[in-house]
């Protein structure tokens, strides 16, 4: 615990501005631009909900900015939010230099920054833990950095918040600072036009891409990461990756962004609209009135939610009266990868037989595979990552593929 204030040097009065809160008279804000050496005097405290991860890409990118473009650090970085009990400023002195005193405790407060006491008042860095770790790292090797040509000490924005209330901020506010303001990775990928090839392919197939959310808060019915998750199950030379992709849409996104595997996704151009929405097709077929006649217990399965009214998927025309969990449909859809063949001239994948006819012939077997494997798992999510379920479905499709190819040969 620190009962004496932390004294920080503000080199220019214009680098420090006190802001009145529009609603809470006890809550005050102070916006500052401070050099790393001054910020390094602060303490991390117990306000941040997670420890910095030095192996993360954001941390590495910040280190690179410090070393290669230190004058841009305060512009590129979101800064630090620091919760304290109080702060005060000394009057202007010669040259505009002022002293900022940051108080972590007031009066008889105790256990202010004891990280082991969960109900202690939250003080310290509420947001910007990785930035603070970069600052600490920089100051440990500052002498070596100063020897670099044209290197100068970076600045960073620090926002101080203080309140006389019993608890400075609710836990929800601290968590929000660390999550909701972070831009999702797929949103940045969209900003960089990474998804344009997918958009072009799906548009040429007749699909309205406004139904796909390529960024956070887009209104589309499908998240682009879900589309990539499904496409990933059909990549050539990756027959066993399905269970992994079910567990992690983010893995599919990373595979698509990686230039080494991007082309494998684009090789699905001729079948992309089919395979991307196979789960909806399967759902609509299992839910149809004709099929329900022989599957009167379908609506009672753990993986099924009955709808009040028929629902037609936009831009597809598939109508369903039930919602089937992706844990049930993704392994069944992924099995249809067995019907694809690579064109040696173009490298593109194509259907070797009519996939809808293949489904029609195997619908009963696929449904039995679903119900049989569902009975062996305790929770629905385990079904989607169960290799046995994926294998069972794939074997069903392999058998019908052989059957249909033999019929084609016999007809010659």
mmCIF file of C-alpha atoms in Angstrom:
data_model
loop_
_atom_site.group_PDB
_atom_site.id
_atom_site.type_symbol
_atom_site.label_atom_id
_atom_site.label_comp_id
_atom_site.label_asym_id
_atom_site.label_seq_id
_atom_site.Cartn_x
_atom_site.Cartn_y
_atom_site.Cartn_z
ATOM 1 C CA UNK A 1 0.000 0.000 0.000
ATOM 2 C CA UNK A 2 1.150 3.511 -0.798
ATOM 3 C CA UNK A 3 -0.070 6.230 1.548
ATOM 4 C CA UNK A 4 2.190 8.943 0.175
ATOM 5 C CA UNK A 5 1.179 10.413 -3.183
ATOM 6 C CA UNK A 6 3.017 9.592 -6.370
ATOM 7 C CA UNK A 7 4.559 12.777 -7.720
ATOM 8 C CA UNK A 8 4.664 13.099 -11.498
ATOM 9 C CA UNK A 9 6.309 15.864 -13.502
ATOM 10 C CA UNK A 10 4.129 17.447 -16.204
ATOM 11 C CA UNK A 11 6.494 19.285 -18.540
ATOM 12 C CA UNK A 12 3.874 21.527 -20.174
ATOM 13 C CA UNK A 13 0.568 22.836 -18.842
ATOM 14 C CA UNK A 14 -1.053 22.025 -22.200
ATOM 15 C CA UNK A 15 -0.253 18.350 -21.612
ATOM 16 C CA UNK A 16 -2.671 18.199 -18.680
ATOM 17 C CA UNK A 17 -6.393 18.980 -18.567
ATOM 18 C CA UNK A 18 -8.898 18.454 -15.753
ATOM 19 C CA UNK A 19 -12.412 17.518 -16.912
ATOM 20 C CA UNK A 20 -15.615 17.814 -14.914
ATOM 21 C CA UNK A 21 -17.921 14.807 -15.029
ATOM 22 C CA UNK A 22 -21.284 15.723 -16.577
ATOM 23 C CA UNK A 23 -23.290 13.623 -14.109
ATOM 24 C CA UNK A 24 -21.377 12.740 -10.946
ATOM 25 C CA UNK A 25 -20.011 15.690 -8.903
ATOM 26 C CA UNK A 26 -17.757 13.288 -6.986
ATOM 27 C CA UNK A 27 -16.171 11.824 -10.087
ATOM 28 C CA UNK A 28 -13.304 13.721 -11.714
ATOM 29 C CA UNK A 29 -11.152 13.115 -14.777
ATOM 30 C CA UNK A 30 -7.668 14.253 -15.675
ATOM 31 C CA UNK A 31 -6.332 13.782 -19.198
ATOM 32 C CA UNK A 32 -2.556 13.888 -19.533
ATOM 33 C CA UNK A 33 0.278 13.254 -21.959
ATOM 34 C CA UNK A 34 3.261 11.996 -20.006
ATOM 35 C CA UNK A 35 6.705 10.651 -20.930
ATOM 36 C CA UNK A 36 7.414 6.992 -20.220
ATOM 37 C CA UNK A 37 9.785 7.833 -17.365
ATOM 38 C CA UNK A 38 7.004 9.571 -15.436
ATOM 39 C CA UNK A 39 4.347 6.948 -16.096
ATOM 40 C CA UNK A 40 6.792 4.301 -14.902
ATOM 41 C CA UNK A 41 6.481 5.796 -11.398
ATOM 42 C CA UNK A 42 2.879 4.591 -11.189
ATOM 43 C CA UNK A 43 1.901 1.214 -9.754
ATOM 44 C CA UNK A 44 -0.173 -1.416 -11.500
ATOM 45 C CA UNK A 45 -2.523 -1.853 -8.520
ATOM 46 C CA UNK A 46 -5.471 -4.245 -8.526
ATOM 47 C CA UNK A 47 -7.909 -2.646 -10.959
ATOM 48 C CA UNK A 48 -6.954 -4.484 -14.152
ATOM 49 C CA UNK A 49 -8.909 -7.684 -14.763
ATOM 50 C CA UNK A 50 -6.011 -9.515 -16.417
ATOM 51 C CA UNK A 51 -2.258 -9.600 -16.463
ATOM 52 C CA UNK A 52 -0.393 -8.435 -19.576
ATOM 53 C CA UNK A 53 0.724 -11.146 -21.974
ATOM 54 C CA UNK A 54 4.146 -10.302 -23.337
ATOM 55 C CA UNK A 55 3.905 -12.942 -26.055
ATOM 56 C CA UNK A 56 0.787 -11.327 -27.538
ATOM 57 C CA UNK A 57 0.821 -9.506 -30.871
ATOM 58 C CA UNK A 58 -0.355 -6.161 -29.398
ATOM 59 C CA UNK A 59 2.550 -6.200 -26.939
ATOM 60 C CA UNK A 60 5.074 -7.004 -29.668
ATOM 61 C CA UNK A 61 3.684 -4.294 -31.944
ATOM 62 C CA UNK A 62 3.940 -1.708 -29.164
ATOM 63 C CA UNK A 63 7.566 -2.690 -28.548
ATOM 64 C CA UNK A 64 8.238 -2.264 -32.261
ATOM 65 C CA UNK A 65 6.685 1.215 -32.220
ATOM 66 C CA UNK A 66 8.801 2.197 -29.226
ATOM 67 C CA UNK A 67 11.966 1.149 -31.024
ATOM 68 C CA UNK A 68 11.229 2.264 -34.578
ATOM 69 C CA UNK A 69 8.781 5.165 -34.309
ATOM 70 C CA UNK A 70 8.697 6.455 -30.707
ATOM 71 C CA UNK A 71 7.207 9.835 -31.700
ATOM 72 C CA UNK A 72 4.043 8.070 -32.887
ATOM 73 C CA UNK A 73 3.443 5.957 -29.781
ATOM 74 C CA UNK A 74 0.960 8.300 -28.069
ATOM 75 C CA UNK A 75 -0.970 8.647 -31.336
ATOM 76 C CA UNK A 76 -1.231 4.933 -32.110
ATOM 77 C CA UNK A 77 -1.827 3.759 -28.542
ATOM 78 C CA UNK A 78 -5.149 3.933 -26.698
ATOM 79 C CA UNK A 79 -3.362 4.867 -23.512
ATOM 80 C CA UNK A 80 -3.849 4.028 -19.860
ATOM 81 C CA UNK A 81 -6.808 4.543 -17.553
ATOM 82 C CA UNK A 82 -5.670 4.902 -13.942
ATOM 83 C CA UNK A 83 -8.051 4.767 -10.976
ATOM 84 C CA UNK A 84 -6.972 6.691 -7.868
ATOM 85 C CA UNK A 85 -8.424 8.113 -4.665
ATOM 86 C CA UNK A 86 -7.545 11.704 -5.536
ATOM 87 C CA UNK A 87 -5.172 13.905 -7.491
ATOM 88 C CA UNK A 88 -4.022 17.493 -7.212
ATOM 89 C CA UNK A 89 -1.876 19.815 -9.272
ATOM 90 C CA UNK A 90 0.756 22.294 -8.121
ATOM 91 C CA UNK A 91 0.500 25.852 -9.487
ATOM 92 C CA UNK A 92 2.351 26.658 -12.696
ATOM 93 C CA UNK A 93 6.065 27.112 -12.213
ATOM 94 C CA UNK A 94 8.787 28.534 -14.417
ATOM 95 C CA UNK A 95 8.534 27.164 -17.925
ATOM 96 C CA UNK A 96 5.042 25.742 -17.359
ATOM 97 C CA UNK A 97 6.270 22.669 -15.488
ATOM 98 C CA UNK A 98 3.748 21.383 -12.932
ATOM 99 C CA UNK A 99 3.704 18.587 -10.381
ATOM 100 C CA UNK A 100 0.847 16.105 -10.429
ATOM 101 C CA UNK A 101 0.252 14.296 -7.124
ATOM 102 C CA UNK A 102 -1.645 11.020 -7.448
ATOM 103 C CA UNK A 103 -3.130 9.667 -4.204
ATOM 104 C CA UNK A 104 -3.879 5.982 -3.919
ATOM 105 C CA UNK A 105 -5.326 6.217 -0.411
ATOM 106 C CA UNK A 106 -7.412 8.733 1.482
ATOM 107 C CA UNK A 107 -7.848 8.989 5.221
ATOM 108 C CA UNK A 108 -8.329 5.642 6.933
ATOM 109 C CA UNK A 109 -8.698 3.592 3.733
ATOM 110 C CA UNK A 110 -6.961 0.239 3.893
ATOM 111 C CA UNK A 111 -6.266 -2.677 1.551
ATOM 112 C CA UNK A 112 -6.376 -0.297 -1.415
ATOM 113 C CA UNK A 113 -4.061 -2.200 -3.671
ATOM 114 C CA UNK A 114 -3.921 -5.640 -2.125
ATOM 115 C CA UNK A 115 -4.648 -7.822 -5.128
ATOM 116 C CA UNK A 116 -5.492 -10.761 -2.862
ATOM 117 C CA UNK A 117 -8.479 -8.974 -1.293
ATOM 118 C CA UNK A 118 -11.258 -9.210 -3.840
ATOM 119 C CA UNK A 119 -13.528 -6.601 -2.235
ATOM 120 C CA UNK A 120 -10.799 -4.008 -1.774
ATOM 121 C CA UNK A 121 -11.330 -0.713 -3.529
ATOM 122 C CA UNK A 122 -10.045 -0.932 -7.077
ATOM 123 C CA UNK A 123 -7.107 1.369 -7.747
ATOM 124 C CA UNK A 124 -4.321 1.421 -10.275
ATOM 125 C CA UNK A 125 -4.420 0.584 -13.968
ATOM 126 C CA UNK A 126 -7.967 -0.271 -15.015
ATOM 127 C CA UNK A 127 -7.106 -0.360 -18.722
ATOM 128 C CA UNK A 128 -3.758 -0.387 -20.497
ATOM 129 C CA UNK A 129 -1.936 -3.135 -18.639
ATOM 130 C CA UNK A 130 -0.054 -4.161 -21.771
ATOM 131 C CA UNK A 131 0.939 -0.539 -22.383
ATOM 132 C CA UNK A 132 2.213 -0.233 -18.826
ATOM 133 C CA UNK A 133 4.246 -3.441 -19.251
ATOM 134 C CA UNK A 134 5.778 -2.000 -22.438
ATOM 135 C CA UNK A 135 6.693 1.167 -20.558
ATOM 136 C CA UNK A 136 8.363 -0.856 -17.814
ATOM 137 C CA UNK A 137 10.258 -2.890 -20.405
ATOM 138 C CA UNK A 138 11.362 0.298 -22.163
ATOM 139 C CA UNK A 139 12.692 1.961 -19.024
ATOM 140 C CA UNK A 140 14.689 -1.145 -18.125
ATOM 141 C CA UNK A 141 16.648 -0.790 -21.355
ATOM 142 C CA UNK A 142 16.349 2.931 -21.908
ATOM 143 C CA UNK A 143 20.126 3.506 -21.977
ATOM 144 C CA UNK A 144 20.506 1.169 -24.917
ATOM 145 C CA UNK A 145 17.569 2.756 -26.735
ATOM 146 C CA UNK A 146 19.040 6.216 -26.288
ATOM 147 C CA UNK A 147 22.063 5.070 -28.254
ATOM 148 C CA UNK A 148 19.861 4.470 -31.315
ATOM 149 C CA UNK A 149 20.015 7.155 -33.945
ATOM 150 C CA UNK A 150 17.171 9.705 -33.690
ATOM 151 C CA UNK A 151 15.486 7.812 -30.828
ATOM 152 C CA UNK A 152 13.568 9.861 -28.271
ATOM 153 C CA UNK A 153 11.552 8.978 -25.201
ATOM 154 C CA UNK A 154 7.920 8.268 -26.130
ATOM 155 C CA UNK A 155 4.859 9.835 -24.544
ATOM 156 C CA UNK A 156 1.599 8.104 -23.667
ATOM 157 C CA UNK A 157 -1.881 9.318 -22.817
ATOM 158 C CA UNK A 158 -2.923 8.648 -19.239
ATOM 159 C CA UNK A 159 -6.454 9.256 -18.058
ATOM 160 C CA UNK A 160 -6.798 9.569 -14.288
ATOM 161 C CA UNK A 161 -10.190 8.954 -12.700
ATOM 162 C CA UNK A 162 -11.034 9.587 -9.064
ATOM 163 C CA UNK A 163 -14.098 9.436 -6.860
ATOM 164 C CA UNK A 164 -14.951 10.000 -3.201
ATOM 165 C CA UNK A 165 -17.480 7.191 -3.357
ATOM 166 C CA UNK A 166 -16.940 4.044 -1.293
ATOM 167 C CA UNK A 167 -15.990 2.146 -4.435
ATOM 168 C CA UNK A 168 -14.363 4.026 -7.246
ATOM 169 C CA UNK A 169 -15.956 2.095 -10.106
ATOM 170 C CA UNK A 170 -18.104 -1.016 -10.375
ATOM 171 C CA UNK A 171 -16.466 -4.208 -11.592
ATOM 172 C CA UNK A 172 -18.572 -4.041 -14.754
ATOM 173 C CA UNK A 173 -16.944 -0.746 -15.727
ATOM 174 C CA UNK A 174 -13.429 -2.118 -15.281
ATOM 175 C CA UNK A 175 -14.271 -5.200 -17.329
ATOM 176 C CA UNK A 176 -15.820 -3.053 -20.049
ATOM 177 C CA UNK A 177 -12.622 -1.008 -20.350
ATOM 178 C CA UNK A 178 -10.739 -4.221 -21.058
ATOM 179 C CA UNK A 179 -13.148 -5.834 -23.495
ATOM 180 C CA UNK A 180 -15.842 -3.791 -25.183
ATOM 181 C CA UNK A 181 -13.534 -1.098 -26.523
ATOM 182 C CA UNK A 182 -11.215 -3.596 -28.171
ATOM 183 C CA UNK A 183 -11.814 -3.960 -31.874
ATOM 184 C CA UNK A 184 -12.506 -7.543 -32.855
ATOM 185 C CA UNK A 185 -9.893 -9.124 -35.084
ATOM 186 C CA UNK A 186 -12.323 -9.836 -37.908
ATOM 187 C CA UNK A 187 -13.416 -6.179 -37.921
ATOM 188 C CA UNK A 188 -9.835 -5.098 -38.553
ATOM 189 C CA UNK A 189 -9.549 -7.758 -41.252
ATOM 190 C CA UNK A 190 -12.604 -6.258 -42.940
ATOM 191 C CA UNK A 191 -11.036 -2.807 -42.636
ATOM 192 C CA UNK A 192 -8.027 -4.155 -44.545
ATOM 193 C CA UNK A 193 -10.310 -5.657 -47.234
ATOM 194 C CA UNK A 194 -9.190 -9.203 -46.411
ATOM 195 C CA UNK A 195 -12.689 -10.538 -47.137
ATOM 196 C CA UNK A 196 -13.103 -9.004 -50.590
ATOM 197 C CA UNK A 197 -12.311 -12.300 -52.415
ATOM 198 C CA UNK A 198 -15.072 -14.051 -50.432
ATOM 199 C CA UNK A 199 -17.487 -11.229 -51.195
ATOM 200 C CA UNK A 200 -16.741 -11.448 -54.900
ATOM 201 C CA UNK A 201 -17.184 -15.231 -55.039
ATOM 202 C CA UNK A 202 -20.443 -15.279 -53.081
ATOM 203 C CA UNK A 203 -21.831 -12.345 -55.048
ATOM 204 C CA UNK A 204 -21.122 -14.121 -58.344
ATOM 205 C CA UNK A 205 -22.995 -17.141 -57.009
ATOM 206 C CA UNK A 206 -26.073 -14.974 -56.483
ATOM 207 C CA UNK A 207 -25.859 -14.691 -52.698
ATOM 208 C CA UNK A 208 -26.636 -11.302 -51.148
ATOM 209 C CA UNK A 209 -23.550 -10.602 -49.038
ATOM 210 C CA UNK A 210 -25.377 -7.948 -46.999
ATOM 211 C CA UNK A 211 -26.631 -10.955 -45.022
ATOM 212 C CA UNK A 212 -23.107 -11.587 -43.694
ATOM 213 C CA UNK A 213 -21.647 -9.586 -40.797
ATOM 214 C CA UNK A 214 -18.097 -8.755 -41.785
ATOM 215 C CA UNK A 215 -17.661 -6.355 -38.844
ATOM 216 C CA UNK A 216 -18.880 -6.015 -35.276
ATOM 217 C CA UNK A 217 -22.469 -4.817 -35.051
ATOM 218 C CA UNK A 218 -23.215 -5.521 -38.717
ATOM 219 C CA UNK A 219 -26.841 -6.701 -39.031
ATOM 220 C CA UNK A 220 -26.146 -9.799 -41.142
ATOM 221 C CA UNK A 221 -27.691 -13.174 -40.296
ATOM 222 C CA UNK A 222 -24.282 -14.899 -40.493
ATOM 223 C CA UNK A 223 -20.997 -13.899 -38.875
ATOM 224 C CA UNK A 224 -18.133 -14.132 -41.366
ATOM 225 C CA UNK A 225 -16.235 -16.275 -38.844
ATOM 226 C CA UNK A 226 -19.057 -18.832 -38.994
ATOM 227 C CA UNK A 227 -18.798 -18.887 -42.791
ATOM 228 C CA UNK A 228 -15.043 -19.449 -42.571
ATOM 229 C CA UNK A 229 -15.550 -22.136 -39.931
ATOM 230 C CA UNK A 230 -17.739 -24.048 -42.371
ATOM 231 C CA UNK A 231 -15.501 -23.515 -45.391
ATOM 232 C CA UNK A 232 -12.530 -24.701 -43.347
ATOM 233 C CA UNK A 233 -14.137 -28.117 -43.014
ATOM 234 C CA UNK A 234 -13.792 -28.543 -46.796
ATOM 235 C CA UNK A 235 -10.151 -27.566 -47.256
ATOM 236 C CA UNK A 236 -8.169 -30.059 -49.269
ATOM 237 C CA UNK A 237 -5.554 -32.100 -47.392
ATOM 238 C CA UNK A 238 -7.189 -31.316 -44.023
ATOM 239 C CA UNK A 239 -9.701 -34.131 -43.549
ATOM 240 C CA UNK A 240 -9.544 -34.263 -39.748
ATOM 241 C CA UNK A 241 -9.719 -30.555 -38.917
ATOM 242 C CA UNK A 242 -13.501 -30.386 -38.468
ATOM 243 C CA UNK A 243 -13.671 -30.993 -34.678
ATOM 244 C CA UNK A 244 -11.001 -28.317 -34.115
ATOM 245 C CA UNK A 245 -12.889 -25.761 -36.173
ATOM 246 C CA UNK A 246 -16.123 -26.503 -34.346
ATOM 247 C CA UNK A 247 -14.367 -25.600 -31.095
ATOM 248 C CA UNK A 248 -12.784 -22.440 -32.516
ATOM 249 C CA UNK A 249 -14.163 -20.126 -35.183
ATOM 250 C CA UNK A 250 -11.112 -17.971 -34.493
ATOM 251 C CA UNK A 251 -8.878 -20.764 -35.761
ATOM 252 C CA UNK A 252 -10.746 -20.709 -39.059
ATOM 253 C CA UNK A 253 -10.297 -16.940 -39.272
ATOM 254 C CA UNK A 254 -6.559 -17.219 -38.674
ATOM 255 C CA UNK A 255 -6.287 -19.942 -41.308
ATOM 256 C CA UNK A 256 -8.019 -17.733 -43.846
ATOM 257 C CA UNK A 257 -5.849 -14.705 -43.065
ATOM 258 C CA UNK A 258 -2.695 -16.818 -43.337
ATOM 259 C CA UNK A 259 -1.449 -16.553 -46.961
ATOM 260 C CA UNK A 260 -0.338 -20.200 -46.780
ATOM 261 C CA UNK A 261 -3.917 -21.441 -46.459
ATOM 262 C CA UNK A 262 -5.887 -18.536 -47.996
ATOM 263 C CA UNK A 263 -5.718 -20.123 -51.445
ATOM 264 C CA UNK A 264 -7.240 -23.340 -50.114
ATOM 265 C CA UNK A 265 -10.331 -21.359 -49.101
ATOM 266 C CA UNK A 266 -10.506 -19.649 -52.485
ATOM 267 C CA UNK A 267 -10.141 -23.031 -54.218
ATOM 268 C CA UNK A 268 -13.717 -23.656 -53.019
ATOM 269 C CA UNK A 269 -14.969 -20.937 -55.385
ATOM 270 C CA UNK A 270 -17.165 -23.246 -57.501
ATOM 271 C CA UNK A 271 -18.859 -24.832 -54.471
ATOM 272 C CA UNK A 272 -18.551 -22.077 -51.859
ATOM 273 C CA UNK A 273 -22.206 -21.050 -51.757
ATOM 274 C CA UNK A 274 -23.217 -24.706 -51.403
ATOM 275 C CA UNK A 275 -20.839 -25.740 -48.627
ATOM 276 C CA UNK A 276 -21.094 -22.471 -46.655
ATOM 277 C CA UNK A 277 -24.808 -23.007 -46.117
ATOM 278 C CA UNK A 278 -25.032 -26.796 -45.999
ATOM 279 C CA UNK A 279 -26.002 -26.698 -42.283
ATOM 280 C CA UNK A 280 -29.100 -24.636 -43.175
ATOM 281 C CA UNK A 281 -29.969 -27.005 -45.995
ATOM 282 C CA UNK A 282 -29.699 -30.037 -43.708
ATOM 283 C CA UNK A 283 -31.763 -28.273 -41.047
ATOM 284 C CA UNK A 284 -34.495 -27.384 -43.552
ATOM 285 C CA UNK A 285 -34.633 -30.954 -44.884
ATOM 286 C CA UNK A 286 -34.837 -32.566 -41.445
ATOM 287 C CA UNK A 287 -37.516 -30.026 -40.499
ATOM 288 C CA UNK A 288 -39.674 -30.486 -43.602
ATOM 289 C CA UNK A 289 -43.195 -31.840 -43.197
ATOM 290 C CA UNK A 290 -42.373 -34.806 -45.418
ATOM 291 C CA UNK A 291 -39.405 -35.862 -43.317
ATOM 292 C CA UNK A 292 -41.151 -35.157 -40.018
ATOM 293 C CA UNK A 293 -43.624 -37.928 -40.801
ATOM 294 C CA UNK A 294 -40.873 -40.475 -40.170
ATOM 295 C CA UNK A 295 -39.098 -38.476 -37.478
ATOM 296 C CA UNK A 296 -41.872 -37.535 -35.085
ATOM 297 C CA UNK A 297 -39.409 -37.192 -32.193
ATOM 298 C CA UNK A 298 -37.164 -34.752 -34.041
ATOM 299 C CA UNK A 299 -38.541 -31.707 -32.238
ATOM 300 C CA UNK A 300 -37.719 -33.249 -28.870
ATOM 301 C CA UNK A 301 -33.995 -33.716 -29.474
ATOM 302 C CA UNK A 302 -31.606 -31.750 -27.251
ATOM 303 C CA UNK A 303 -30.077 -30.135 -30.320
ATOM 304 C CA UNK A 304 -33.413 -28.883 -31.697
ATOM 305 C CA UNK A 305 -35.412 -25.738 -30.916
ATOM 306 C CA UNK A 306 -38.929 -25.578 -32.354
ATOM 307 C CA UNK A 307 -39.948 -22.252 -33.903
ATOM 308 C CA UNK A 308 -43.365 -20.647 -33.526
ATOM 309 C CA UNK A 309 -43.530 -19.986 -37.276
ATOM 310 C CA UNK A 310 -41.761 -21.099 -40.416
ATOM 311 C CA UNK A 311 -38.506 -19.243 -41.057
ATOM 312 C CA UNK A 312 -36.886 -18.768 -44.455
ATOM 313 C CA UNK A 313 -33.182 -18.005 -44.530
ATOM 314 C CA UNK A 314 -32.446 -14.801 -46.457
ATOM 315 C CA UNK A 315 -30.960 -15.186 -49.938
ATOM 316 C CA UNK A 316 -31.152 -19.003 -49.672
ATOM 317 C CA UNK A 317 -34.810 -19.906 -49.830
ATOM 318 C CA UNK A 318 -34.349 -22.693 -47.263
ATOM 319 C CA UNK A 319 -37.389 -22.823 -44.971
ATOM 320 C CA UNK A 320 -37.386 -24.457 -41.538
ATOM 321 C CA UNK A 321 -39.678 -24.899 -38.574
ATOM 322 C CA UNK A 322 -36.817 -25.836 -36.272
ATOM 323 C CA UNK A 323 -33.362 -24.563 -35.369
ATOM 324 C CA UNK A 324 -30.768 -27.309 -35.264
ATOM 325 C CA UNK A 325 -27.635 -26.648 -33.222
ATOM 326 C CA UNK A 326 -24.410 -26.341 -35.237
ATOM 327 C CA UNK A 327 -22.975 -29.138 -33.076
ATOM 328 C CA UNK A 328 -25.406 -31.407 -34.896
ATOM 329 C CA UNK A 329 -25.235 -29.995 -38.422
ATOM 330 C CA UNK A 330 -21.563 -29.068 -38.887
ATOM 331 C CA UNK A 331 -20.253 -32.681 -38.721
ATOM 332 C CA UNK A 332 -23.002 -33.780 -41.118
ATOM 333 C CA UNK A 333 -22.223 -30.930 -43.492
ATOM 334 C CA UNK A 334 -18.476 -31.537 -43.226
ATOM 335 C CA UNK A 335 -18.991 -35.122 -44.343
ATOM 336 C CA UNK A 336 -19.874 -33.847 -47.817
ATOM 337 C CA UNK A 337 -16.216 -32.947 -48.345
ATOM 338 C CA UNK A 338 -15.946 -36.556 -49.541
ATOM 339 C CA UNK A 339 -17.891 -35.532 -52.653
ATOM 340 C CA UNK A 340 -15.334 -32.922 -53.747
ATOM 341 C CA UNK A 341 -12.582 -33.383 -56.313
ATOM 342 C CA UNK A 342 -9.751 -31.026 -57.246
ATOM 343 C CA UNK A 343 -9.475 -30.024 -60.890
ATOM 344 C CA UNK A 344 -5.765 -30.579 -61.690
ATOM 345 C CA UNK A 345 -5.799 -27.778 -64.286
ATOM 346 C CA UNK A 346 -7.366 -25.010 -62.179
ATOM 347 C CA UNK A 347 -6.768 -26.232 -58.622
ATOM 348 C CA UNK A 348 -10.443 -25.554 -57.897
ATOM 349 C CA UNK A 349 -12.638 -28.038 -56.046
ATOM 350 C CA UNK A 350 -15.843 -29.291 -57.686
ATOM 351 C CA UNK A 351 -18.644 -31.698 -56.870
ATOM 352 C CA UNK A 352 -17.951 -35.146 -58.267
ATOM 353 C CA UNK A 353 -21.646 -36.157 -57.879
ATOM 354 C CA UNK A 354 -24.900 -34.296 -57.186
ATOM 355 C CA UNK A 355 -24.657 -33.403 -53.497
ATOM 356 C CA UNK A 356 -28.405 -32.865 -53.047
ATOM 357 C CA UNK A 357 -29.127 -36.281 -54.492
ATOM 358 C CA UNK A 358 -26.500 -37.712 -52.153
ATOM 359 C CA UNK A 359 -28.251 -36.111 -49.194
ATOM 360 C CA UNK A 360 -31.635 -37.399 -50.323
ATOM 361 C CA UNK A 361 -30.297 -40.957 -50.398
ATOM 362 C CA UNK A 362 -28.538 -40.727 -47.035
ATOM 363 C CA UNK A 363 -30.906 -38.530 -45.006
ATOM 364 C CA UNK A 364 -32.141 -41.433 -42.873
ATOM 365 C CA UNK A 365 -28.619 -42.736 -42.205
ATOM 366 C CA UNK A 366 -27.356 -39.252 -41.332
ATOM 367 C CA UNK A 367 -30.272 -38.747 -38.975
ATOM 368 C CA UNK A 368 -29.487 -42.064 -37.264
ATOM 369 C CA UNK A 369 -25.844 -41.000 -36.968
ATOM 370 C CA UNK A 370 -27.031 -37.826 -35.232
ATOM 371 C CA UNK A 371 -29.345 -39.527 -32.745
ATOM 372 C CA UNK A 372 -26.949 -42.395 -32.019
ATOM 373 C CA UNK A 373 -23.980 -40.168 -31.295
ATOM 374 C CA UNK A 374 -26.104 -37.633 -29.401
ATOM 375 C CA UNK A 375 -27.013 -40.399 -26.970
ATOM 376 C CA UNK A 376 -23.331 -40.930 -26.128
ATOM 377 C CA UNK A 377 -22.476 -37.360 -25.048
ATOM 378 C CA UNK A 378 -23.412 -35.453 -21.902
ATOM 379 C CA UNK A 379 -23.693 -32.014 -23.464
ATOM 380 C CA UNK A 380 -24.519 -30.700 -26.899
ATOM 381 C CA UNK A 381 -21.185 -28.966 -27.480
ATOM 382 C CA UNK A 382 -19.359 -32.287 -27.066
ATOM 383 C CA UNK A 383 -21.243 -33.627 -30.068
ATOM 384 C CA UNK A 384 -19.726 -31.049 -32.425
ATOM 385 C CA UNK A 385 -16.173 -31.880 -31.365
ATOM 386 C CA UNK A 386 -16.655 -35.661 -31.240
ATOM 387 C CA UNK A 387 -14.363 -37.273 -33.876
ATOM 388 C CA UNK A 388 -16.516 -40.410 -33.854
ATOM 389 C CA UNK A 389 -19.567 -38.427 -35.018
ATOM 390 C CA UNK A 390 -17.586 -36.787 -37.803
ATOM 391 C CA UNK A 391 -16.206 -40.164 -38.915
ATOM 392 C CA UNK A 392 -19.597 -41.869 -38.870
ATOM 393 C CA UNK A 393 -21.113 -39.153 -41.058
ATOM 394 C CA UNK A 394 -18.150 -39.221 -43.458
ATOM 395 C CA UNK A 395 -18.461 -42.991 -43.900
ATOM 396 C CA UNK A 396 -22.131 -42.592 -44.819
ATOM 397 C CA UNK A 397 -21.255 -40.108 -47.554
ATOM 398 C CA UNK A 398 -18.351 -42.228 -48.803
ATOM 399 C CA UNK A 399 -20.720 -45.157 -49.310
ATOM 400 C CA UNK A 400 -23.232 -43.137 -51.320
ATOM 401 C CA UNK A 401 -20.404 -41.599 -53.356
ATOM 402 C CA UNK A 402 -19.224 -45.090 -54.336
ATOM 403 C CA UNK A 403 -22.777 -46.111 -55.171
ATOM 404 C CA UNK A 404 -23.434 -43.062 -57.376
ATOM 405 C CA UNK A 405 -20.114 -43.381 -59.213
ATOM 406 C CA UNK A 406 -20.774 -47.055 -59.929
ATOM 407 C CA UNK A 407 -24.196 -46.127 -61.348
ATOM 408 C CA UNK A 408 -22.532 -43.549 -63.585
ATOM 409 C CA UNK A 409 -20.051 -46.111 -64.916
ATOM 410 C CA UNK A 410 -22.801 -48.656 -65.495
ATOM 411 C CA UNK A 411 -24.773 -46.126 -67.513
ATOM 412 C CA UNK A 412 -21.916 -45.568 -69.972
#
